[in-house]
PDB file of C-alpha atoms in Angstrom:
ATOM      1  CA  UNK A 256       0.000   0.000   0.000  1.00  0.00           C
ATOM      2  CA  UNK A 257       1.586   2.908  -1.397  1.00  0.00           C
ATOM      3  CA  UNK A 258       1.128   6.276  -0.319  1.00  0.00           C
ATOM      4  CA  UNK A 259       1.894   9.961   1.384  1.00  0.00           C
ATOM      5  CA  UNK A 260       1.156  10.502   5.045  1.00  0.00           C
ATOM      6  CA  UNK A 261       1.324  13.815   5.967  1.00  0.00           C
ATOM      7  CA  UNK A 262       1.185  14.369   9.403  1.00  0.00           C
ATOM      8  CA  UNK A 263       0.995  18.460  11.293  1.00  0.00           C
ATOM      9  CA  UNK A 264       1.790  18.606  15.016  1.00  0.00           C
ATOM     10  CA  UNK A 265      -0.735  20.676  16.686  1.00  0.00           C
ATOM     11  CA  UNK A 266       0.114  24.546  17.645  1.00  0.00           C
ATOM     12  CA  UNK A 267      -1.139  25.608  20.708  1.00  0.00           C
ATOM     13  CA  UNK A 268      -2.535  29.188  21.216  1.00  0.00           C
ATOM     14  CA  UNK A 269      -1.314  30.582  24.063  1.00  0.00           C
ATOM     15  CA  UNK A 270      -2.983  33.698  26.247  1.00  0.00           C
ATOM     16  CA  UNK A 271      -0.327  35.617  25.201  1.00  0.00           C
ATOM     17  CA  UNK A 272      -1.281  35.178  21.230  1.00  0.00           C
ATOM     18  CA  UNK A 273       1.881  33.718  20.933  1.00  0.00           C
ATOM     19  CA  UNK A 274       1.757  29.701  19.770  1.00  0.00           C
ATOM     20  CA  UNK A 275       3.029  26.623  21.415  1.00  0.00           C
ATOM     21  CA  UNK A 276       4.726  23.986  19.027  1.00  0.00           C
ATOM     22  CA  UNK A 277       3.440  20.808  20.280  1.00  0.00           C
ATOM     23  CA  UNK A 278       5.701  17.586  19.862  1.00  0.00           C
ATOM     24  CA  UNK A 279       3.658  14.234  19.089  1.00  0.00           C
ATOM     25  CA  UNK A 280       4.426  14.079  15.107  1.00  0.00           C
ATOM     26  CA  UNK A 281       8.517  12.767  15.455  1.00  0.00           C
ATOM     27  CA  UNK A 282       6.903  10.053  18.003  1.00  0.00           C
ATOM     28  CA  UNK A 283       4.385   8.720  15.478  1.00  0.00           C
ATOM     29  CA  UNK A 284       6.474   8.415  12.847  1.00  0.00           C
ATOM     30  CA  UNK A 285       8.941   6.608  14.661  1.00  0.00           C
ATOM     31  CA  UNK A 286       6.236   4.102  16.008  1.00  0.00           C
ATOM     32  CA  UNK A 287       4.866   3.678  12.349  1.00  0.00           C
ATOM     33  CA  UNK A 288       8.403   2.976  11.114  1.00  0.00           C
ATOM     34  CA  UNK A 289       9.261   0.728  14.195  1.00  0.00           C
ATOM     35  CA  UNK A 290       5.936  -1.261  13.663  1.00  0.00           C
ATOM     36  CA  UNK A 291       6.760  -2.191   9.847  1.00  0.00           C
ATOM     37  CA  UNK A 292      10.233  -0.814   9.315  1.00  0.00           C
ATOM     38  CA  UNK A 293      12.564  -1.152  12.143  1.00  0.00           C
ATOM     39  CA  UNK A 294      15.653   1.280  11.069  1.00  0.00           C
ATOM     40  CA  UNK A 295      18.360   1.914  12.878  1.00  0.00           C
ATOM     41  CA  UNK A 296      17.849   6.274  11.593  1.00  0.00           C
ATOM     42  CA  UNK A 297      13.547   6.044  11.642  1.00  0.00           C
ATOM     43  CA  UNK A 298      12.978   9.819  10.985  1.00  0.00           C
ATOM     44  CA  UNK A 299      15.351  11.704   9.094  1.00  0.00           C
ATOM     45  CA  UNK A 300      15.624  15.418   7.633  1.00  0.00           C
ATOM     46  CA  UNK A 301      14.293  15.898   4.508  1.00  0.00           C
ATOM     47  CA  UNK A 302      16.931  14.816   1.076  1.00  0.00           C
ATOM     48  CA  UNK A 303      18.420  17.647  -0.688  1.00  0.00           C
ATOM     49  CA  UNK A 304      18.212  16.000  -4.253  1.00  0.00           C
ATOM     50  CA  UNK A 305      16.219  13.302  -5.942  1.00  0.00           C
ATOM     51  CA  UNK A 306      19.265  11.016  -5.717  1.00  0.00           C
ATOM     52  CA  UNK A 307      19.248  11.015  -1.701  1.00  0.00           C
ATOM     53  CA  UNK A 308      15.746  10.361  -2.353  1.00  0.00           C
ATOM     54  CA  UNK A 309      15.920   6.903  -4.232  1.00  0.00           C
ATOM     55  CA  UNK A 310      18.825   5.791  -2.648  1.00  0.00           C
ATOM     56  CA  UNK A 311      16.851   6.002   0.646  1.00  0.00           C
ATOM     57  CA  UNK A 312      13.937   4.205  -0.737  1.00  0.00           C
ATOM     58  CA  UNK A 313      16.365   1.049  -2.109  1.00  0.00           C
ATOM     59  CA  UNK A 314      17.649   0.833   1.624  1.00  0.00           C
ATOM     60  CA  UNK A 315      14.089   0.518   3.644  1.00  0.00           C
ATOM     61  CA  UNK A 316      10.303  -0.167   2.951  1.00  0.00           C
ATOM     62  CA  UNK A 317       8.781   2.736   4.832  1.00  0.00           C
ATOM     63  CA  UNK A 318      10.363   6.732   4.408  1.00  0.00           C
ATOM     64  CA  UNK A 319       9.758   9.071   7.409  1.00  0.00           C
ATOM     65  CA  UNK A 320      10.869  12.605   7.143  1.00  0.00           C
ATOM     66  CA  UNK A 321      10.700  14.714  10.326  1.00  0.00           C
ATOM     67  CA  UNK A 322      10.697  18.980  10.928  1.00  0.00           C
ATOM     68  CA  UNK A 323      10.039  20.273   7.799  1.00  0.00           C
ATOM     69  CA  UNK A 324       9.249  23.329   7.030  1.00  0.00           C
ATOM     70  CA  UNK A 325       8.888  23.456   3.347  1.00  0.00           C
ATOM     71  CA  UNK A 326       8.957  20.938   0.402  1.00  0.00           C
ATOM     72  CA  UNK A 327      11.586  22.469  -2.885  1.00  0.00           C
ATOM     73  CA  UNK A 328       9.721  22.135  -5.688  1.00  0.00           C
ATOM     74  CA  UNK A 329      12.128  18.762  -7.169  1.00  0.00           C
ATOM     75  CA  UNK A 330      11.476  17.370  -4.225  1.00  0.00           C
ATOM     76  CA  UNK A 331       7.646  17.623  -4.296  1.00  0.00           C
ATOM     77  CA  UNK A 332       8.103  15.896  -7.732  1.00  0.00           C
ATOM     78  CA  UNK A 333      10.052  13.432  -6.537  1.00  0.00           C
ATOM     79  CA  UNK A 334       7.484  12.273  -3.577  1.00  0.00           C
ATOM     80  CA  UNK A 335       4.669  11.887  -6.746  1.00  0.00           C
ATOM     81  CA  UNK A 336       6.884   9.486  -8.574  1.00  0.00           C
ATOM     82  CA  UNK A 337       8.035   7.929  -5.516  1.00  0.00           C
ATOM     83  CA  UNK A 338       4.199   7.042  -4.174  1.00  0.00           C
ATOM     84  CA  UNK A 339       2.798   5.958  -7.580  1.00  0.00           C
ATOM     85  CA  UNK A 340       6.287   3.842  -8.378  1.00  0.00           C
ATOM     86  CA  UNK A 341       9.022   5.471 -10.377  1.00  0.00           C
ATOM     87  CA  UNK A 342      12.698   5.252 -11.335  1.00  0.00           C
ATOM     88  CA  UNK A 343      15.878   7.896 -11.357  1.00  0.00           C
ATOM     89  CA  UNK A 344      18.707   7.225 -13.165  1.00  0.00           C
ATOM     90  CA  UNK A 345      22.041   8.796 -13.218  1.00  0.00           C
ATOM     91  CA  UNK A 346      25.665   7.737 -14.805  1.00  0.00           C
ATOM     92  CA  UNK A 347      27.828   5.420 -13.297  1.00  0.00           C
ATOM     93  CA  UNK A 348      30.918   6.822 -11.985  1.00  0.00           C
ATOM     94  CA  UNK A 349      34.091   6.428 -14.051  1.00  0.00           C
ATOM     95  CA  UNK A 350      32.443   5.545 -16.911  1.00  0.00           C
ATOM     96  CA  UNK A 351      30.817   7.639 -20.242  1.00  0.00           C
ATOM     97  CA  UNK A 352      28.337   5.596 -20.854  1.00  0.00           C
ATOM     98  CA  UNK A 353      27.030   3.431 -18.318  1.00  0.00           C
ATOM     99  CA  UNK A 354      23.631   4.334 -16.054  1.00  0.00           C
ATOM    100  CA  UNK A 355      22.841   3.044 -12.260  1.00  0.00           C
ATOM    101  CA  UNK A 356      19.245   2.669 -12.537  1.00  0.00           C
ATOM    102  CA  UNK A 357      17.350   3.544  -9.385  1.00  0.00           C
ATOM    103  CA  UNK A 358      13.834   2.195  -9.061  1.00  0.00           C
ATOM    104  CA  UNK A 359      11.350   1.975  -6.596  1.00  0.00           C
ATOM    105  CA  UNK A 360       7.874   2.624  -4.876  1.00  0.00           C
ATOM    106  CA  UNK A 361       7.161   3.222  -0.943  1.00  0.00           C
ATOM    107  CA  UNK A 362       5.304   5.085   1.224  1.00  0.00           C
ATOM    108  CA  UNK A 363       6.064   8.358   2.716  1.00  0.00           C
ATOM    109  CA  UNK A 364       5.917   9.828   6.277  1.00  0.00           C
ATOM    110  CA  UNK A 365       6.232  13.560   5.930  1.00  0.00           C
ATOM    111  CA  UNK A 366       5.703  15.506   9.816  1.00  0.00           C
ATOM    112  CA  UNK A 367       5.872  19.114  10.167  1.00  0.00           C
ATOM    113  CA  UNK A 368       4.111  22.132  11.927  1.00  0.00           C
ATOM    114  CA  UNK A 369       3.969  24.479   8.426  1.00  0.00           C
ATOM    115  CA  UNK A 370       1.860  23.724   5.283  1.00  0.00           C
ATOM    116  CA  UNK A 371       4.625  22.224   3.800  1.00  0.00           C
ATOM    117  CA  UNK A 372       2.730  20.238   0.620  1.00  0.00           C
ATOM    118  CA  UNK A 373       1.977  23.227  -1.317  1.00  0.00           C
ATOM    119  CA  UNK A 374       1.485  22.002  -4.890  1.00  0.00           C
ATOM    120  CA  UNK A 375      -1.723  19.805  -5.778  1.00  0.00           C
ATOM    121  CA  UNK A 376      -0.089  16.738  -7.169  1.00  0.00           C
ATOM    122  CA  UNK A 377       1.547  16.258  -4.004  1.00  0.00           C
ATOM    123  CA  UNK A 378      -1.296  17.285  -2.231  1.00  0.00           C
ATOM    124  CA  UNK A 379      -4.027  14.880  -4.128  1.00  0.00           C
ATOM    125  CA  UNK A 380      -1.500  11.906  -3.404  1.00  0.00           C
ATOM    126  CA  UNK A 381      -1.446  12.181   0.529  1.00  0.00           C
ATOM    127  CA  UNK A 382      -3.581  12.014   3.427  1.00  0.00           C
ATOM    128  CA  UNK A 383      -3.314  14.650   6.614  1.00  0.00           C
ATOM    129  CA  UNK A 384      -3.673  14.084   9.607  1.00  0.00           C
ATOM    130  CA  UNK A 385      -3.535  16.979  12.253  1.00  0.00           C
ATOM    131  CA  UNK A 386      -2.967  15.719  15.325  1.00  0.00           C
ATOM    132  CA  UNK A 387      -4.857  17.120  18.223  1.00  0.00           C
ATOM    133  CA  UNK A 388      -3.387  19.277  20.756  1.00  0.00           C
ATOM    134  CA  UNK A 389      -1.544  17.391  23.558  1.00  0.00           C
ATOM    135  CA  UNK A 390      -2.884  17.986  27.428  1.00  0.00           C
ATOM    136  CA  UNK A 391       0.009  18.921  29.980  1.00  0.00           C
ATOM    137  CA  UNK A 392      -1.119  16.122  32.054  1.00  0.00           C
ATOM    138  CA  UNK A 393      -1.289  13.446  29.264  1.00  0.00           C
ATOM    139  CA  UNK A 394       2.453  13.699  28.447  1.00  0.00           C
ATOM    140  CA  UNK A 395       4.475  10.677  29.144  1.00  0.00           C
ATOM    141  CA  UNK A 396       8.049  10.198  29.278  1.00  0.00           C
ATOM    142  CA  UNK A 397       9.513   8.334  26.244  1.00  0.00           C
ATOM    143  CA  UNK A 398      10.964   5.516  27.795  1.00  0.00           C
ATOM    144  CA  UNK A 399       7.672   4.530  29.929  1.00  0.00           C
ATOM    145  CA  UNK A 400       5.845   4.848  26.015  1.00  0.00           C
ATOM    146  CA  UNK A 401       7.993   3.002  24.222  1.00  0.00           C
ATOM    147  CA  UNK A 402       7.991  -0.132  27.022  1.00  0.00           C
ATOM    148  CA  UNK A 403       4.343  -0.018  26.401  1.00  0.00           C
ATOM    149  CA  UNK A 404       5.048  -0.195  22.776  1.00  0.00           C
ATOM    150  CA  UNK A 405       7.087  -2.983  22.745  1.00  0.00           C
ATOM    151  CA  UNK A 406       4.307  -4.739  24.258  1.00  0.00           C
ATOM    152  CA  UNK A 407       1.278  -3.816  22.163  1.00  0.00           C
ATOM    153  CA  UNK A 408       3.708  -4.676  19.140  1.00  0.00           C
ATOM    154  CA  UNK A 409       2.710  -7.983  18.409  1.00  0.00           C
ATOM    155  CA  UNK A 410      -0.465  -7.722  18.637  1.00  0.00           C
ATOM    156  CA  UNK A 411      -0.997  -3.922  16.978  1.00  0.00           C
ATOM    157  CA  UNK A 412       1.148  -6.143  14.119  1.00  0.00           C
ATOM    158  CA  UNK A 413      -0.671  -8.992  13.837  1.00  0.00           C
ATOM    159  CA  UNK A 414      -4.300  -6.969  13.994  1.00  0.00           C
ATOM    160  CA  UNK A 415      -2.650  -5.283  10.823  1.00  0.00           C
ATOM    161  CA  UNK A 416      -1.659  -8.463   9.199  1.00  0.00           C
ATOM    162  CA  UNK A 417      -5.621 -10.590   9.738  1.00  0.00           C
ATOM    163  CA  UNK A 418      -6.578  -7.096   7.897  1.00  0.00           C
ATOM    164  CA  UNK A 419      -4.007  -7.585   4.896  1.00  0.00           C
ATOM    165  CA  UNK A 420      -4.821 -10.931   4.694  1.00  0.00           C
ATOM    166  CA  UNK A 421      -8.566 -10.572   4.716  1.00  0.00           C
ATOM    167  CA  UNK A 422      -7.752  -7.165   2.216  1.00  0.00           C
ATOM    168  CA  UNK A 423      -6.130 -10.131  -0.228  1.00  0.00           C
ATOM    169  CA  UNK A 424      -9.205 -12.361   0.043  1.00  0.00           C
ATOM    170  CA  UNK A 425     -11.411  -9.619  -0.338  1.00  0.00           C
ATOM    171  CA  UNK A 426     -10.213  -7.526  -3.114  1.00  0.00           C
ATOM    172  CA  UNK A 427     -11.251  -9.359  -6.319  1.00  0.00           C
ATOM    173  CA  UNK A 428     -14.733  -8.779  -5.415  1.00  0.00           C
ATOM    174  CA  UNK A 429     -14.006  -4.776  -4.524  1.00  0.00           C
ATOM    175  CA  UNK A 430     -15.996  -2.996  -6.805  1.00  0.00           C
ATOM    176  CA  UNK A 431     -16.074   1.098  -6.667  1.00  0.00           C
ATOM    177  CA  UNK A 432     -18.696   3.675  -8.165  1.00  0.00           C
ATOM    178  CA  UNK A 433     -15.617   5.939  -8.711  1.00  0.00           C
ATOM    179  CA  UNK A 434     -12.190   5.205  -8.434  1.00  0.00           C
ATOM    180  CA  UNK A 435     -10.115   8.493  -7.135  1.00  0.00           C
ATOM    181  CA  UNK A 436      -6.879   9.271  -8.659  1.00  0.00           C
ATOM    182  CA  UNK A 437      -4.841   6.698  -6.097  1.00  0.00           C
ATOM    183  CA  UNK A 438      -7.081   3.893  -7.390  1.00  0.00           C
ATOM    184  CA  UNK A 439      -5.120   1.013  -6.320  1.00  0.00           C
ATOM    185  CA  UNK A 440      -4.732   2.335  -3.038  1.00  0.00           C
ATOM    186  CA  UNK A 441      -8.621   3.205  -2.604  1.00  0.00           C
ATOM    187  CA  UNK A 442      -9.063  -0.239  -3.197  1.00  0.00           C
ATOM    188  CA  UNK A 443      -6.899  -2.109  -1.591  1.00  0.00           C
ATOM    189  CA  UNK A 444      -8.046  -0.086   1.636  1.00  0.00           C
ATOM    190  CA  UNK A 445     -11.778  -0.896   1.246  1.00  0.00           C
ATOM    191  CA  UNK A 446     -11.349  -4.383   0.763  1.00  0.00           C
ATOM    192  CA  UNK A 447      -8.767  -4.178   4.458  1.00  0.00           C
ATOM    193  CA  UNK A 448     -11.015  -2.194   5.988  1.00  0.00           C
ATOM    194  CA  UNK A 449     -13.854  -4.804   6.301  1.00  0.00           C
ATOM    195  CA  UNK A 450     -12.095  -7.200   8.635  1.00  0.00           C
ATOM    196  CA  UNK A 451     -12.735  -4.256  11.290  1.00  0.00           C
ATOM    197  CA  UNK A 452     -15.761  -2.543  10.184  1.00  0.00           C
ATOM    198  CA  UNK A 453     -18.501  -2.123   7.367  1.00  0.00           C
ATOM    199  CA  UNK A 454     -17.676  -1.204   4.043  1.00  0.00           C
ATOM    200  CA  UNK A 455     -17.848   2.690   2.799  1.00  0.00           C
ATOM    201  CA  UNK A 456     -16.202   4.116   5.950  1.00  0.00           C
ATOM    202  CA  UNK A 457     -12.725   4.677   4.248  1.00  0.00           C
ATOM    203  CA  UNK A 458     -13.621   5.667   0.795  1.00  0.00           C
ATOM    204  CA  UNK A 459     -15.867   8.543   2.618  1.00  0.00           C
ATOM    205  CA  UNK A 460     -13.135   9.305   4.791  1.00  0.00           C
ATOM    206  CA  UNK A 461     -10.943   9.468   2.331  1.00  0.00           C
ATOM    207  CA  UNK A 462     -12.580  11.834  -0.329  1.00  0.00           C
ATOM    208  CA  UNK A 463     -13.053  13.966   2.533  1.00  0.00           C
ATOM    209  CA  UNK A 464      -9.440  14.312   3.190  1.00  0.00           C
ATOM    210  CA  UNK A 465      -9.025  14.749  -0.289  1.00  0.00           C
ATOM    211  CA  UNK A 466     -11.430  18.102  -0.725  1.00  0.00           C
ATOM    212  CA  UNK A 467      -9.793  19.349   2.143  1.00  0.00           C
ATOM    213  CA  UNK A 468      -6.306  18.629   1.047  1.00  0.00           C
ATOM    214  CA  UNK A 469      -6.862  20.666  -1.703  1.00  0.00           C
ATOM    215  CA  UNK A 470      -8.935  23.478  -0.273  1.00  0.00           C
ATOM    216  CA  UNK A 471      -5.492  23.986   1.769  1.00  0.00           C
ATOM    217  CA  UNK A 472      -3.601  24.451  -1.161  1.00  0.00           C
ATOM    218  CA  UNK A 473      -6.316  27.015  -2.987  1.00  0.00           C
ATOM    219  CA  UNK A 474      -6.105  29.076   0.606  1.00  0.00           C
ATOM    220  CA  UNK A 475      -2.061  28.751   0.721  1.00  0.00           C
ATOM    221  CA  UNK A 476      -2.088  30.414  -2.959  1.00  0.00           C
ATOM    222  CA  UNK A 477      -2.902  33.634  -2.444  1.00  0.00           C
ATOM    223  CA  UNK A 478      -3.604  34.444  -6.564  1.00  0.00           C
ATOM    224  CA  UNK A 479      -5.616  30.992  -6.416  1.00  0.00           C
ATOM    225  CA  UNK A 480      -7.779  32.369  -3.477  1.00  0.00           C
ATOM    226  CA  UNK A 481      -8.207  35.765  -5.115  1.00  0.00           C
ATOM    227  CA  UNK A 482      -9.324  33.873  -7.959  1.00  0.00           C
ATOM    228  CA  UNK A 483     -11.741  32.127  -6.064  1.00  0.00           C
ATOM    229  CA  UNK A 484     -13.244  34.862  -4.585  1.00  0.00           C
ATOM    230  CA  UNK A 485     -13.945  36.395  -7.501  1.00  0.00           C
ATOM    231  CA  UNK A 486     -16.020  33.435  -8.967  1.00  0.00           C
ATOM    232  CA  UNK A 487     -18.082  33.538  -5.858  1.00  0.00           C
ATOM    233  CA  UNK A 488     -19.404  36.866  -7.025  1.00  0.00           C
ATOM    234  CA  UNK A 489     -20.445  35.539 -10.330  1.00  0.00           C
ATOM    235  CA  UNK A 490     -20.293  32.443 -12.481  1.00  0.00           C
ATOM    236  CA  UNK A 491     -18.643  33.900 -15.286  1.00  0.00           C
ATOM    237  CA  UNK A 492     -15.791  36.334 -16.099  1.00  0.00           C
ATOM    238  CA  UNK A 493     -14.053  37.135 -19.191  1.00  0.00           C
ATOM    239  CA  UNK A 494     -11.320  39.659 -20.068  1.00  0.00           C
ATOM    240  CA  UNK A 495      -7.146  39.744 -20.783  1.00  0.00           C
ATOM    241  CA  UNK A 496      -4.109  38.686 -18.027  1.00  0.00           C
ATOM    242  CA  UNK A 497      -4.333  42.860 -17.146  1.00  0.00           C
ATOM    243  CA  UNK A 498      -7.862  42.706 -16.557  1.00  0.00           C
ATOM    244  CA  UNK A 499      -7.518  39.649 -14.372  1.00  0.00           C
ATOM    245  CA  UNK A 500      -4.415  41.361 -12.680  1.00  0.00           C
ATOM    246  CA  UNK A 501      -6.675  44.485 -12.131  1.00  0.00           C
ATOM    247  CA  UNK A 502      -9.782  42.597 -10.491  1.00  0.00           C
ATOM    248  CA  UNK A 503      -7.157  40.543  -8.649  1.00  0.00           C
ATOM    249  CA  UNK A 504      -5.672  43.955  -6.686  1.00  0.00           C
ATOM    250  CA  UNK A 505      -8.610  45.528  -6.320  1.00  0.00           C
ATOM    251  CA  UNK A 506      -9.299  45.194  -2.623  1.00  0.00           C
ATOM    252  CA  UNK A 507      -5.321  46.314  -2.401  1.00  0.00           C
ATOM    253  CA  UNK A 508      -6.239  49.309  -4.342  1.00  0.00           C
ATOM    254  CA  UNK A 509      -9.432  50.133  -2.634  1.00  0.00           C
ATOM    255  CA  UNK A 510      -7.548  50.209   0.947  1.00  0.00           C
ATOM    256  CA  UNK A 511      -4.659  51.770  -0.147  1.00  0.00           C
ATOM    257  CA  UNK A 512      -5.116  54.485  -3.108  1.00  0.00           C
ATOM    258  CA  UNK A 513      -1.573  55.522  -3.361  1.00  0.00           C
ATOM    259  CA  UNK A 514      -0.860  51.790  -4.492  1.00  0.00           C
ATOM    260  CA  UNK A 515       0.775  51.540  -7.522  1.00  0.00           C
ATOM    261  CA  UNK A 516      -0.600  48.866  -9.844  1.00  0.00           C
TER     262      UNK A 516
END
């Protein structure tokens, strides 16, 4: 099951207005990791080039990448291809002619506190979670979490493993009204989620997270939410780019008349 976890540690408001950065999403990636993936590294800073990307992805099943605070635009890229299955290649060393073909498919943990997956290809590839803010009094000390870790393990591993076995028995007789753009995925979760619950819950779930994956991305655009605006006025407009760039810095103008367009 392939895919792109995004997970956002909670900020706190404080009575000050200032914020609180709230720990929680390093932890859960290094319990996801140690559940499937035991690495000796489980979270790591983000690669610098698509090369540090692959050759990450040939050397474990599961990526987790932890305090990020923005996503290069390669990079991005690289996570798509990545998710859906893709290869890099680059010439051997020593050699003119030769390639070292790297090739691979795996799922991603990204954790951050920042909207880091700006761009919608990313975006419509990965699920978010925000996690919740966490109480003073609910915080435990890492040692006395991970020793009850290590003995939920085998049984939060073999829960997971009935599911992917029923999810194998299951999925030739999946069928979906509409496959999303992660079809394989979609259905390979619908026919695991029925060895815990009734069918539908995921797929709703999902499309949910979807819309409001995206909706994130319109809002962290600020031309795309201009735009948007706009087309709630109305449900059609028509004109050049400088009419477009007019309308669009009009509530700029209209505040401030000494801007200069």
């Amino acid at each position: 099951m392939r895919h792109c976890l995004m997970t956002r540690s909670a900020r706190h408001r404080r009575n000050d207005g200032r914020y609180d950065h709230q720990p929680g999403g390093r932890r859960r990636g290094k319990i996801l990791r140690a559940l499937i993936d035991p690495n000796a590294a489980p979270v790591r800073t983000a690669p610098r080039e698509e090369r540090d990307l692959f050759i990450a992805a040939g050397n474990g099943h599961l990526l987790a990448f932890d305090n990020l605070s923005d996503l290069p635009a390669c990079v991005s890229d690289a996570l798509c291809r990545l998710a859906s299955g893709g290869s890099f290649a680059v010439r051997q060393l020593y050699t003119d002619r030769d390639e070292v073909l790297f090739q691979a498919a795996r799922p991603i943990i990204l954790n951050g506190i920042e909207d880091i997956i700006t761009r919608p290809d990313l975006a419509d590839r990965a699920i978010f979670l925000n996690l919740p803010h966490l109480q003073e009094e609910r915080r435990r000390a890492e040692n006395e979490m991970w020793c009850d870790f290590v003995s939920a393990q085998p049984h939060i591993l073999g829960a997971l493993l009935n599911a992917a076995s029923h999810g194998l028995r299951a999925l030739p007789e999946v069928r979906l009204e509409q496959l999303p753009r992660m079809a394989d995925f979609a259905l390979w979760a619908s026919a695991c989620e029925t060895a815990f619950c009734p069918t539908g819950g995921f797929l709703h779930a999902y499309k949910a997270n979807r819309r409001s994956a995206i909706e994130n991305v319109v809002d962290a655009d600020p031309v795309a939410a201009r735009i948007r605006d706009i087309m709630a006025e109305r449900t059609m407009w028509s004109g050049n780019a400088s009419d477009l760039l007019r309308e669009c810095l009009r509530p700029i103008a209209s505040r401030c008349p000494s801007f200069k367009r």
